[in-house]
């Protein structure tokens, strides 16, 4: 692909590398003069790890690229930082996700690509175009390959609306067949709610429970919650690095979403519609 350069902000080097590999490109070296003539720059940056340290570096990178040369600068942010701070639920609370959106524009981003936003209203925080990707494509592939009992499968959500989902399954459960539940959530931190929901489902008679999560921050007691739940596996996407946690917990499995990012970058660069991707991703 000509006239394109992909850079990684240090927060999640592996995902950036895998995305570049899917595109057959090399990641740009950050200190270089070579991108003087580049037209389109994509900076991959995931809001993970030391979130505040990892916020300023990509902003500086975006601003530098913009000043030096890039004619079109896209920030690819699979896990949007502060996505959980999306509304003013107390008078003194700032909407941090909106602040991040403003900072991206001020730094010089022309376009944002992000994935499974915790709250869709965040899309409205931007004055620049946003493409909203879904991890579903990777999730479906994982389910097809890894859950052989998927014909007897119920999809359950564990958050606000989701508690209802769990209860309605419980109500209908008088199962005399192998019912498998797949709990889904877009963003988890301590994993308390999702593990609790999983155990309730098992108590209610579900044979096996899988939890599938897009953005897994896994802080505090998350690993011990996962260790203690009786669910079969906790499957997470790699929008956040998971290698360390996988070493401490054999139940964690990873869905690779780099090819979704790569396809979105390729389509954006070729000025094709990204929404087409949702139904036609090459899996
Ligand atoms: C299915 O699970 C195996 C084992 O975790 C993994 O290697 C494989 O990548 C999974 N399939 C997909 C589509 O992720
Ligand atoms: C979780 O279980 C693994 C063994 O699978 C163990 O090595 C690890 O220390 C446990 N961690 C916690 C926090 O319970």
mmCIF file of C-alpha atoms and ligand atoms in Angstrom:
data_model
loop_
_atom_site.group_PDB
_atom_site.id
_atom_site.type_symbol
_atom_site.label_atom_id
_atom_site.label_comp_id
_atom_site.label_asym_id
_atom_site.label_seq_id
_atom_site.Cartn_x
_atom_site.Cartn_y
_atom_site.Cartn_z
ATOM 1 C CA UNK A 1 0.000 0.000 0.000
ATOM 2 C CA UNK A 2 1.706 3.245 -1.041
ATOM 3 C CA UNK A 3 1.772 6.515 0.889
ATOM 4 C CA UNK A 4 0.862 5.014 4.210
ATOM 5 C CA UNK A 5 2.728 4.802 7.448
ATOM 6 C CA UNK A 6 1.670 3.063 10.616
ATOM 7 C CA UNK A 7 3.057 3.987 13.996
ATOM 8 C CA UNK A 8 2.550 2.421 17.345
ATOM 9 C CA UNK A 9 2.258 4.287 20.540
ATOM 10 C CA UNK A 10 4.091 2.284 23.163
ATOM 11 C CA UNK A 11 0.997 1.249 25.133
ATOM 12 C CA UNK A 12 0.352 -1.896 23.080
ATOM 13 C CA UNK A 13 3.191 -2.701 20.708
ATOM 14 C CA UNK A 14 2.077 -6.294 20.032
ATOM 15 C CA UNK A 15 -1.336 -5.346 18.677
ATOM 16 C CA UNK A 16 0.184 -2.653 16.474
ATOM 17 C CA UNK A 17 2.733 -5.129 15.134
ATOM 18 C CA UNK A 18 0.061 -7.751 14.398
ATOM 19 C CA UNK A 19 -2.088 -5.167 12.613
ATOM 20 C CA UNK A 20 0.863 -4.019 10.509
ATOM 21 C CA UNK A 21 1.678 -7.676 9.734
ATOM 22 C CA UNK A 22 -1.896 -8.225 8.479
ATOM 23 C CA UNK A 23 -1.351 -5.321 6.094
ATOM 24 C CA UNK A 24 2.109 -6.483 5.046
ATOM 25 C CA UNK A 25 3.605 -3.239 6.339
ATOM 26 C CA UNK A 26 6.369 -2.410 8.740
ATOM 27 C CA UNK A 27 5.718 -0.285 11.751
ATOM 28 C CA UNK A 28 7.255 3.159 11.373
ATOM 29 C CA UNK A 29 10.225 3.951 13.551
ATOM 30 C CA UNK A 30 9.181 6.732 15.767
ATOM 31 C CA UNK A 31 12.306 8.843 15.467
ATOM 32 C CA UNK A 32 12.736 9.167 11.738
ATOM 33 C CA UNK A 33 12.646 11.748 9.038
ATOM 34 C CA UNK A 34 11.437 9.311 6.472
ATOM 35 C CA UNK A 35 7.786 10.122 6.857
ATOM 36 C CA UNK A 36 8.367 13.606 5.511
ATOM 37 C CA UNK A 37 6.616 12.647 2.294
ATOM 38 C CA UNK A 38 3.998 10.347 3.684
ATOM 39 C CA UNK A 39 0.387 11.252 2.984
ATOM 40 C CA UNK A 40 -1.563 9.081 5.356
ATOM 41 C CA UNK A 41 -0.489 8.281 8.858
ATOM 42 C CA UNK A 42 -2.203 5.836 11.196
ATOM 43 C CA UNK A 43 -1.261 5.808 14.846
ATOM 44 C CA UNK A 44 -2.359 2.749 16.764
ATOM 45 C CA UNK A 45 -2.839 3.397 20.421
ATOM 46 C CA UNK A 46 -4.824 1.492 22.997
ATOM 47 C CA UNK A 47 -5.986 3.102 26.212
ATOM 48 C CA UNK A 48 -4.445 0.592 28.566
ATOM 49 C CA UNK A 49 -1.732 0.204 31.187
ATOM 50 C CA UNK A 50 -0.655 3.412 32.891
ATOM 51 C CA UNK A 51 -3.505 5.277 31.319
ATOM 52 C CA UNK A 52 -2.393 8.824 31.993
ATOM 53 C CA UNK A 53 1.210 8.215 30.932
ATOM 54 C CA UNK A 54 -0.104 6.489 27.852
ATOM 55 C CA UNK A 55 -2.328 9.431 27.013
ATOM 56 C CA UNK A 56 0.235 12.161 26.463
ATOM 57 C CA UNK A 57 2.699 10.166 24.352
ATOM 58 C CA UNK A 58 0.265 9.435 21.502
ATOM 59 C CA UNK A 59 -0.998 13.026 21.562
ATOM 60 C CA UNK A 60 2.552 14.288 21.100
ATOM 61 C CA UNK A 61 3.068 11.721 18.358
ATOM 62 C CA UNK A 62 -0.099 12.799 16.558
ATOM 63 C CA UNK A 63 0.840 16.443 16.846
ATOM 64 C CA UNK A 64 4.393 15.792 15.615
ATOM 65 C CA UNK A 65 3.196 13.842 12.576
ATOM 66 C CA UNK A 66 0.676 16.523 11.782
ATOM 67 C CA UNK A 67 3.217 19.317 12.013
ATOM 68 C CA UNK A 68 5.859 17.461 10.030
ATOM 69 C CA UNK A 69 3.883 16.194 7.097
ATOM 70 C CA UNK A 70 0.894 13.960 7.398
ATOM 71 C CA UNK A 71 -1.941 15.145 5.214
ATOM 72 C CA UNK A 72 -4.440 12.758 6.742
ATOM 73 C CA UNK A 73 -3.920 11.506 10.261
ATOM 74 C CA UNK A 74 -5.984 8.710 11.734
ATOM 75 C CA UNK A 75 -5.816 7.646 15.369
ATOM 76 C CA UNK A 76 -6.669 3.948 15.673
ATOM 77 C CA UNK A 77 -7.787 3.481 19.270
ATOM 78 C CA UNK A 78 -9.266 0.010 19.805
ATOM 79 C CA UNK A 79 -9.763 0.612 23.529
ATOM 80 C CA UNK A 80 -10.837 4.216 24.028
ATOM 81 C CA UNK A 81 -9.348 5.716 27.217
ATOM 82 C CA UNK A 82 -11.775 6.818 29.913
ATOM 83 C CA UNK A 83 -14.667 5.271 27.979
ATOM 84 C CA UNK A 84 -16.435 4.560 31.248
ATOM 85 C CA UNK A 85 -16.490 8.256 32.106
ATOM 86 C CA UNK A 86 -19.073 9.126 29.506
ATOM 87 C CA UNK A 87 -21.692 11.079 31.431
ATOM 88 C CA UNK A 88 -22.086 13.640 34.169
ATOM 89 C CA UNK A 89 -23.549 11.522 36.948
ATOM 90 C CA UNK A 90 -22.461 13.972 39.674
ATOM 91 C CA UNK A 91 -22.268 17.739 39.352
ATOM 92 C CA UNK A 92 -18.509 17.905 39.938
ATOM 93 C CA UNK A 93 -17.632 15.074 37.579
ATOM 94 C CA UNK A 94 -15.982 15.833 34.272
ATOM 95 C CA UNK A 95 -16.771 13.768 31.208
ATOM 96 C CA UNK A 96 -13.222 12.531 30.701
ATOM 97 C CA UNK A 97 -14.022 10.664 27.478
ATOM 98 C CA UNK A 98 -15.153 13.964 25.970
ATOM 99 C CA UNK A 99 -11.937 15.623 27.137
ATOM 100 C CA UNK A 100 -9.897 12.909 25.417
ATOM 101 C CA UNK A 101 -11.926 13.422 22.238
ATOM 102 C CA UNK A 102 -11.189 17.161 22.328
ATOM 103 C CA UNK A 103 -7.488 16.538 22.971
ATOM 104 C CA UNK A 104 -7.281 14.259 19.946
ATOM 105 C CA UNK A 105 -8.785 16.931 17.702
ATOM 106 C CA UNK A 106 -6.559 19.661 19.093
ATOM 107 C CA UNK A 107 -3.464 17.479 18.625
ATOM 108 C CA UNK A 108 -4.324 17.167 14.953
ATOM 109 C CA UNK A 109 -6.188 13.885 14.427
ATOM 110 C CA UNK A 110 -8.430 14.055 11.354
ATOM 111 C CA UNK A 111 -10.195 10.767 11.860
ATOM 112 C CA UNK A 112 -10.692 8.194 14.616
ATOM 113 C CA UNK A 113 -11.125 4.445 14.368
ATOM 114 C CA UNK A 114 -12.254 2.816 17.595
ATOM 115 C CA UNK A 115 -13.883 -0.399 18.734
ATOM 116 C CA UNK A 116 -16.799 -1.447 20.947
ATOM 117 C CA UNK A 117 -17.204 1.884 22.690
ATOM 118 C CA UNK A 118 -18.521 1.354 26.172
ATOM 119 C CA UNK A 119 -21.231 3.950 25.487
ATOM 120 C CA UNK A 120 -22.280 4.868 21.987
ATOM 121 C CA UNK A 121 -22.838 8.509 22.983
ATOM 122 C CA UNK A 122 -19.043 8.888 22.899
ATOM 123 C CA UNK A 123 -19.359 8.985 19.103
ATOM 124 C CA UNK A 124 -21.128 12.304 19.547
ATOM 125 C CA UNK A 125 -18.142 13.758 21.430
ATOM 126 C CA UNK A 126 -16.148 14.155 18.214
ATOM 127 C CA UNK A 127 -16.210 16.903 15.629
ATOM 128 C CA UNK A 128 -14.110 14.723 13.316
ATOM 129 C CA UNK A 129 -15.256 11.500 11.573
ATOM 130 C CA UNK A 130 -15.293 8.344 13.695
ATOM 131 C CA UNK A 131 -15.468 4.765 12.498
ATOM 132 C CA UNK A 132 -16.884 2.444 15.048
ATOM 133 C CA UNK A 133 -15.710 -1.170 14.784
ATOM 134 C CA UNK A 134 -17.115 -4.214 16.537
ATOM 135 C CA UNK A 135 -15.144 -7.082 18.007
ATOM 136 C CA UNK A 136 -18.140 -9.319 17.179
ATOM 137 C CA UNK A 137 -16.500 -10.498 13.998
ATOM 138 C CA UNK A 138 -13.619 -12.005 15.929
ATOM 139 C CA UNK A 139 -15.973 -13.243 18.639
ATOM 140 C CA UNK A 140 -18.180 -15.138 16.183
ATOM 141 C CA UNK A 141 -15.176 -16.781 14.633
ATOM 142 C CA UNK A 142 -13.955 -17.827 18.054
ATOM 143 C CA UNK A 143 -17.357 -19.284 18.962
ATOM 144 C CA UNK A 144 -17.576 -21.199 15.697
ATOM 145 C CA UNK A 145 -14.133 -22.708 16.166
ATOM 146 C CA UNK A 146 -14.221 -23.282 19.874
ATOM 147 C CA UNK A 147 -17.723 -24.003 21.144
ATOM 148 C CA UNK A 148 -18.933 -27.193 19.574
ATOM 149 C CA UNK A 149 -22.216 -27.072 21.528
ATOM 150 C CA UNK A 150 -23.069 -23.679 20.040
ATOM 151 C CA UNK A 151 -26.427 -24.938 18.740
ATOM 152 C CA UNK A 152 -27.621 -25.100 22.366
ATOM 153 C CA UNK A 153 -26.343 -21.730 23.179
ATOM 154 C CA UNK A 154 -27.856 -18.650 24.817
ATOM 155 C CA UNK A 155 -26.189 -15.251 24.730
ATOM 156 C CA UNK A 156 -26.508 -13.393 28.002
ATOM 157 C CA UNK A 157 -25.462 -9.901 29.027
ATOM 158 C CA UNK A 158 -24.366 -9.239 32.577
ATOM 159 C CA UNK A 159 -24.730 -5.483 33.021
ATOM 160 C CA UNK A 160 -27.741 -3.281 33.861
ATOM 161 C CA UNK A 161 -30.071 -4.615 31.204
ATOM 162 C CA UNK A 162 -28.232 -7.844 31.480
ATOM 163 C CA UNK A 163 -29.304 -8.885 34.946
ATOM 164 C CA UNK A 164 -32.716 -9.206 33.398
ATOM 165 C CA UNK A 165 -31.255 -11.456 30.741
ATOM 166 C CA UNK A 166 -29.780 -13.769 33.318
ATOM 167 C CA UNK A 167 -33.059 -13.908 35.239
ATOM 168 C CA UNK A 168 -35.141 -14.625 32.194
ATOM 169 C CA UNK A 169 -32.891 -17.537 31.368
ATOM 170 C CA UNK A 170 -33.222 -18.766 34.919
ATOM 171 C CA UNK A 171 -37.014 -18.501 34.631
ATOM 172 C CA UNK A 172 -37.130 -20.524 31.483
ATOM 173 C CA UNK A 173 -34.653 -23.018 32.750
ATOM 174 C CA UNK A 174 -35.990 -26.362 33.290
ATOM 175 C CA UNK A 175 -33.454 -27.580 30.924
ATOM 176 C CA UNK A 176 -33.121 -31.216 30.209
ATOM 177 C CA UNK A 177 -30.662 -30.561 27.413
ATOM 178 C CA UNK A 178 -27.135 -29.218 27.376
ATOM 179 C CA UNK A 179 -27.571 -25.473 27.570
ATOM 180 C CA UNK A 180 -24.451 -23.429 27.090
ATOM 181 C CA UNK A 181 -24.450 -19.765 28.045
ATOM 182 C CA UNK A 182 -22.170 -17.148 26.588
ATOM 183 C CA UNK A 183 -21.963 -14.062 28.776
ATOM 184 C CA UNK A 184 -20.917 -10.988 26.850
ATOM 185 C CA UNK A 185 -19.704 -7.608 28.021
ATOM 186 C CA UNK A 186 -17.857 -4.757 26.355
ATOM 187 C CA UNK A 187 -15.688 -3.634 29.251
ATOM 188 C CA UNK A 188 -14.759 -5.235 32.570
ATOM 189 C CA UNK A 189 -12.329 -4.308 35.327
ATOM 190 C CA UNK A 190 -12.522 -6.516 38.418
ATOM 191 C CA UNK A 191 -14.697 -9.125 36.701
ATOM 192 C CA UNK A 192 -16.870 -9.373 39.828
ATOM 193 C CA UNK A 193 -20.242 -8.948 38.098
ATOM 194 C CA UNK A 194 -19.520 -11.219 35.193
ATOM 195 C CA UNK A 195 -18.140 -14.035 37.375
ATOM 196 C CA UNK A 196 -21.121 -13.721 39.707
ATOM 197 C CA UNK A 197 -23.499 -13.934 36.747
ATOM 198 C CA UNK A 198 -21.634 -16.970 35.427
ATOM 199 C CA UNK A 199 -21.965 -18.796 38.725
ATOM 200 C CA UNK A 200 -25.680 -17.957 38.953
ATOM 201 C CA UNK A 201 -26.241 -19.424 35.526
ATOM 202 C CA UNK A 202 -24.412 -22.598 36.480
ATOM 203 C CA UNK A 203 -26.454 -22.863 39.654
ATOM 204 C CA UNK A 204 -29.585 -22.452 37.570
ATOM 205 C CA UNK A 205 -28.696 -25.510 35.549
ATOM 206 C CA UNK A 206 -26.722 -24.255 32.597
ATOM 207 C CA UNK A 207 -24.159 -26.867 31.654
ATOM 208 C CA UNK A 208 -21.292 -24.593 30.673
ATOM 209 C CA UNK A 209 -20.671 -20.852 30.755
ATOM 210 C CA UNK A 210 -18.198 -18.892 28.684
ATOM 211 C CA UNK A 211 -17.589 -15.199 29.286
ATOM 212 C CA UNK A 212 -16.575 -13.197 26.232
ATOM 213 C CA UNK A 213 -15.307 -9.674 26.874
ATOM 214 C CA UNK A 214 -13.962 -7.029 24.529
ATOM 215 C CA UNK A 215 -11.941 -4.671 26.717
ATOM 216 C CA UNK A 216 -10.598 -6.487 29.759
ATOM 217 C CA UNK A 217 -8.760 -4.247 32.137
ATOM 218 C CA UNK A 218 -8.525 -7.010 34.771
ATOM 219 C CA UNK A 219 -7.475 -5.030 37.822
ATOM 220 C CA UNK A 220 -7.721 -5.676 41.566
ATOM 221 C CA UNK A 221 -9.214 -9.078 42.339
ATOM 222 C CA UNK A 222 -10.007 -9.882 38.692
ATOM 223 C CA UNK A 223 -7.726 -12.903 38.434
ATOM 224 C CA UNK A 224 -8.917 -14.416 41.674
ATOM 225 C CA UNK A 225 -12.538 -13.865 40.599
ATOM 226 C CA UNK A 226 -11.799 -15.702 37.369
ATOM 227 C CA UNK A 227 -9.928 -18.461 39.211
ATOM 228 C CA UNK A 228 -12.869 -18.944 41.528
ATOM 229 C CA UNK A 229 -15.676 -18.916 38.995
ATOM 230 C CA UNK A 230 -16.808 -22.227 37.619
ATOM 231 C CA UNK A 231 -17.152 -20.884 34.106
ATOM 232 C CA UNK A 232 -15.302 -22.798 31.435
ATOM 233 C CA UNK A 233 -13.310 -19.931 29.946
ATOM 234 C CA UNK A 234 -12.996 -16.168 30.039
ATOM 235 C CA UNK A 235 -12.324 -15.097 26.511
ATOM 236 C CA UNK A 236 -10.998 -11.607 25.930
ATOM 237 C CA UNK A 237 -9.906 -9.615 22.931
ATOM 238 C CA UNK A 238 -6.383 -8.266 22.598
ATOM 239 C CA UNK A 239 -7.359 -4.581 22.570
ATOM 240 C CA UNK A 240 -5.505 -4.675 25.890
ATOM 241 C CA UNK A 241 -2.350 -6.824 26.317
ATOM 242 C CA UNK A 242 -3.189 -10.069 28.105
ATOM 243 C CA UNK A 243 0.018 -12.118 28.065
ATOM 244 C CA UNK A 244 0.880 -11.416 31.701
ATOM 245 C CA UNK A 245 -2.579 -12.273 32.952
ATOM 246 C CA UNK A 246 -2.716 -15.451 30.915
ATOM 247 C CA UNK A 247 0.428 -16.609 32.711
ATOM 248 C CA UNK A 248 -1.459 -16.327 35.989
ATOM 249 C CA UNK A 249 -4.741 -17.805 34.896
ATOM 250 C CA UNK A 250 -5.277 -20.707 32.558
ATOM 251 C CA UNK A 251 -8.943 -19.830 31.991
ATOM 252 C CA UNK A 252 -8.135 -16.687 30.014
ATOM 253 C CA UNK A 253 -8.114 -17.131 26.241
ATOM 254 C CA UNK A 254 -7.541 -14.439 23.656
ATOM 255 C CA UNK A 255 -9.371 -13.407 20.511
ATOM 256 C CA UNK A 256 -7.119 -11.574 18.090
ATOM 257 C CA UNK A 257 -8.809 -8.513 16.604
ATOM 258 C CA UNK A 258 -5.790 -7.180 14.723
ATOM 259 C CA UNK A 259 -7.209 -8.271 11.363
ATOM 260 C CA UNK A 260 -10.303 -6.160 11.991
ATOM 261 C CA UNK A 261 -8.120 -3.103 12.616
ATOM 262 C CA UNK A 262 -6.014 -3.941 9.575
ATOM 263 C CA UNK A 263 -9.085 -4.222 7.338
ATOM 264 C CA UNK A 264 -10.433 -0.928 8.669
ATOM 265 C CA UNK A 265 -7.099 0.778 7.929
ATOM 266 C CA UNK A 266 -6.892 -0.742 4.457
ATOM 267 C CA UNK A 267 -10.441 0.316 3.611
ATOM 268 C CA UNK A 268 -9.982 3.811 4.984
ATOM 269 C CA UNK A 269 -6.793 4.190 3.004
ATOM 270 C CA UNK A 270 -8.501 2.996 -0.191
ATOM 271 C CA UNK A 271 -11.452 5.274 0.536
ATOM 272 C CA UNK A 272 -13.783 2.311 0.721
ATOM 273 C CA UNK A 273 -16.688 2.103 3.119
ATOM 274 C CA UNK A 274 -15.682 0.764 6.521
ATOM 275 C CA UNK A 275 -19.243 -0.172 7.447
ATOM 276 C CA UNK A 276 -19.106 -2.810 4.686
ATOM 277 C CA UNK A 277 -16.583 -4.500 6.927
ATOM 278 C CA UNK A 278 -19.173 -5.480 9.499
ATOM 279 C CA UNK A 279 -20.876 -7.966 7.241
ATOM 280 C CA UNK A 280 -17.986 -8.953 5.002
ATOM 281 C CA UNK A 281 -14.811 -9.202 7.039
ATOM 282 C CA UNK A 282 -12.484 -11.919 5.749
ATOM 283 C CA UNK A 283 -12.464 -14.385 8.597
HETATM 284 C C1 LIG B 1 -9.986 -21.355 19.531
HETATM 285 O O1 LIG B 1 -9.282 -21.632 20.731
HETATM 286 C C2 LIG B 1 -7.928 -21.981 20.545
HETATM 287 C C3 LIG B 1 -7.379 -22.309 21.905
HETATM 288 O O2 LIG B 1 -7.546 -21.233 22.781
HETATM 289 C C4 LIG B 1 -7.167 -20.851 19.898
HETATM 290 O O3 LIG B 1 -5.836 -21.195 19.630
HETATM 291 C C5 LIG B 1 -7.860 -20.449 18.605
HETATM 292 O O4 LIG B 1 -7.228 -19.298 18.086
HETATM 293 C C6 LIG B 1 -9.313 -20.153 18.882
HETATM 294 N N1 LIG B 1 -9.975 -19.755 17.660
HETATM 295 C C7 LIG B 1 -10.122 -18.464 17.342
HETATM 296 C C8 LIG B 1 -10.867 -18.175 16.113
HETATM 297 O O5 LIG B 1 -9.732 -17.554 18.062
HETATM 298 C C1 LIG B 2 -5.041 -18.372 39.869
HETATM 299 O O1 LIG B 2 -4.792 -19.720 39.550
HETATM 300 C C2 LIG B 2 -3.480 -19.983 39.045
HETATM 301 C C3 LIG B 2 -3.431 -21.440 38.645
HETATM 302 O O2 LIG B 2 -4.240 -21.658 37.520
HETATM 303 C C4 LIG B 2 -2.449 -19.619 40.073
HETATM 304 O O3 LIG B 2 -1.147 -19.793 39.536
HETATM 305 C C5 LIG B 2 -2.625 -18.156 40.459
HETATM 306 O O4 LIG B 2 -1.732 -17.806 41.500
HETATM 307 C C6 LIG B 2 -4.048 -17.878 40.902
HETATM 308 N N1 LIG B 2 -4.159 -16.440 41.139
HETATM 309 C C7 LIG B 2 -4.996 -15.895 42.024
HETATM 310 C C8 LIG B 2 -4.946 -14.419 42.175
HETATM 311 O O5 LIG B 2 -5.811 -16.532 42.639
#
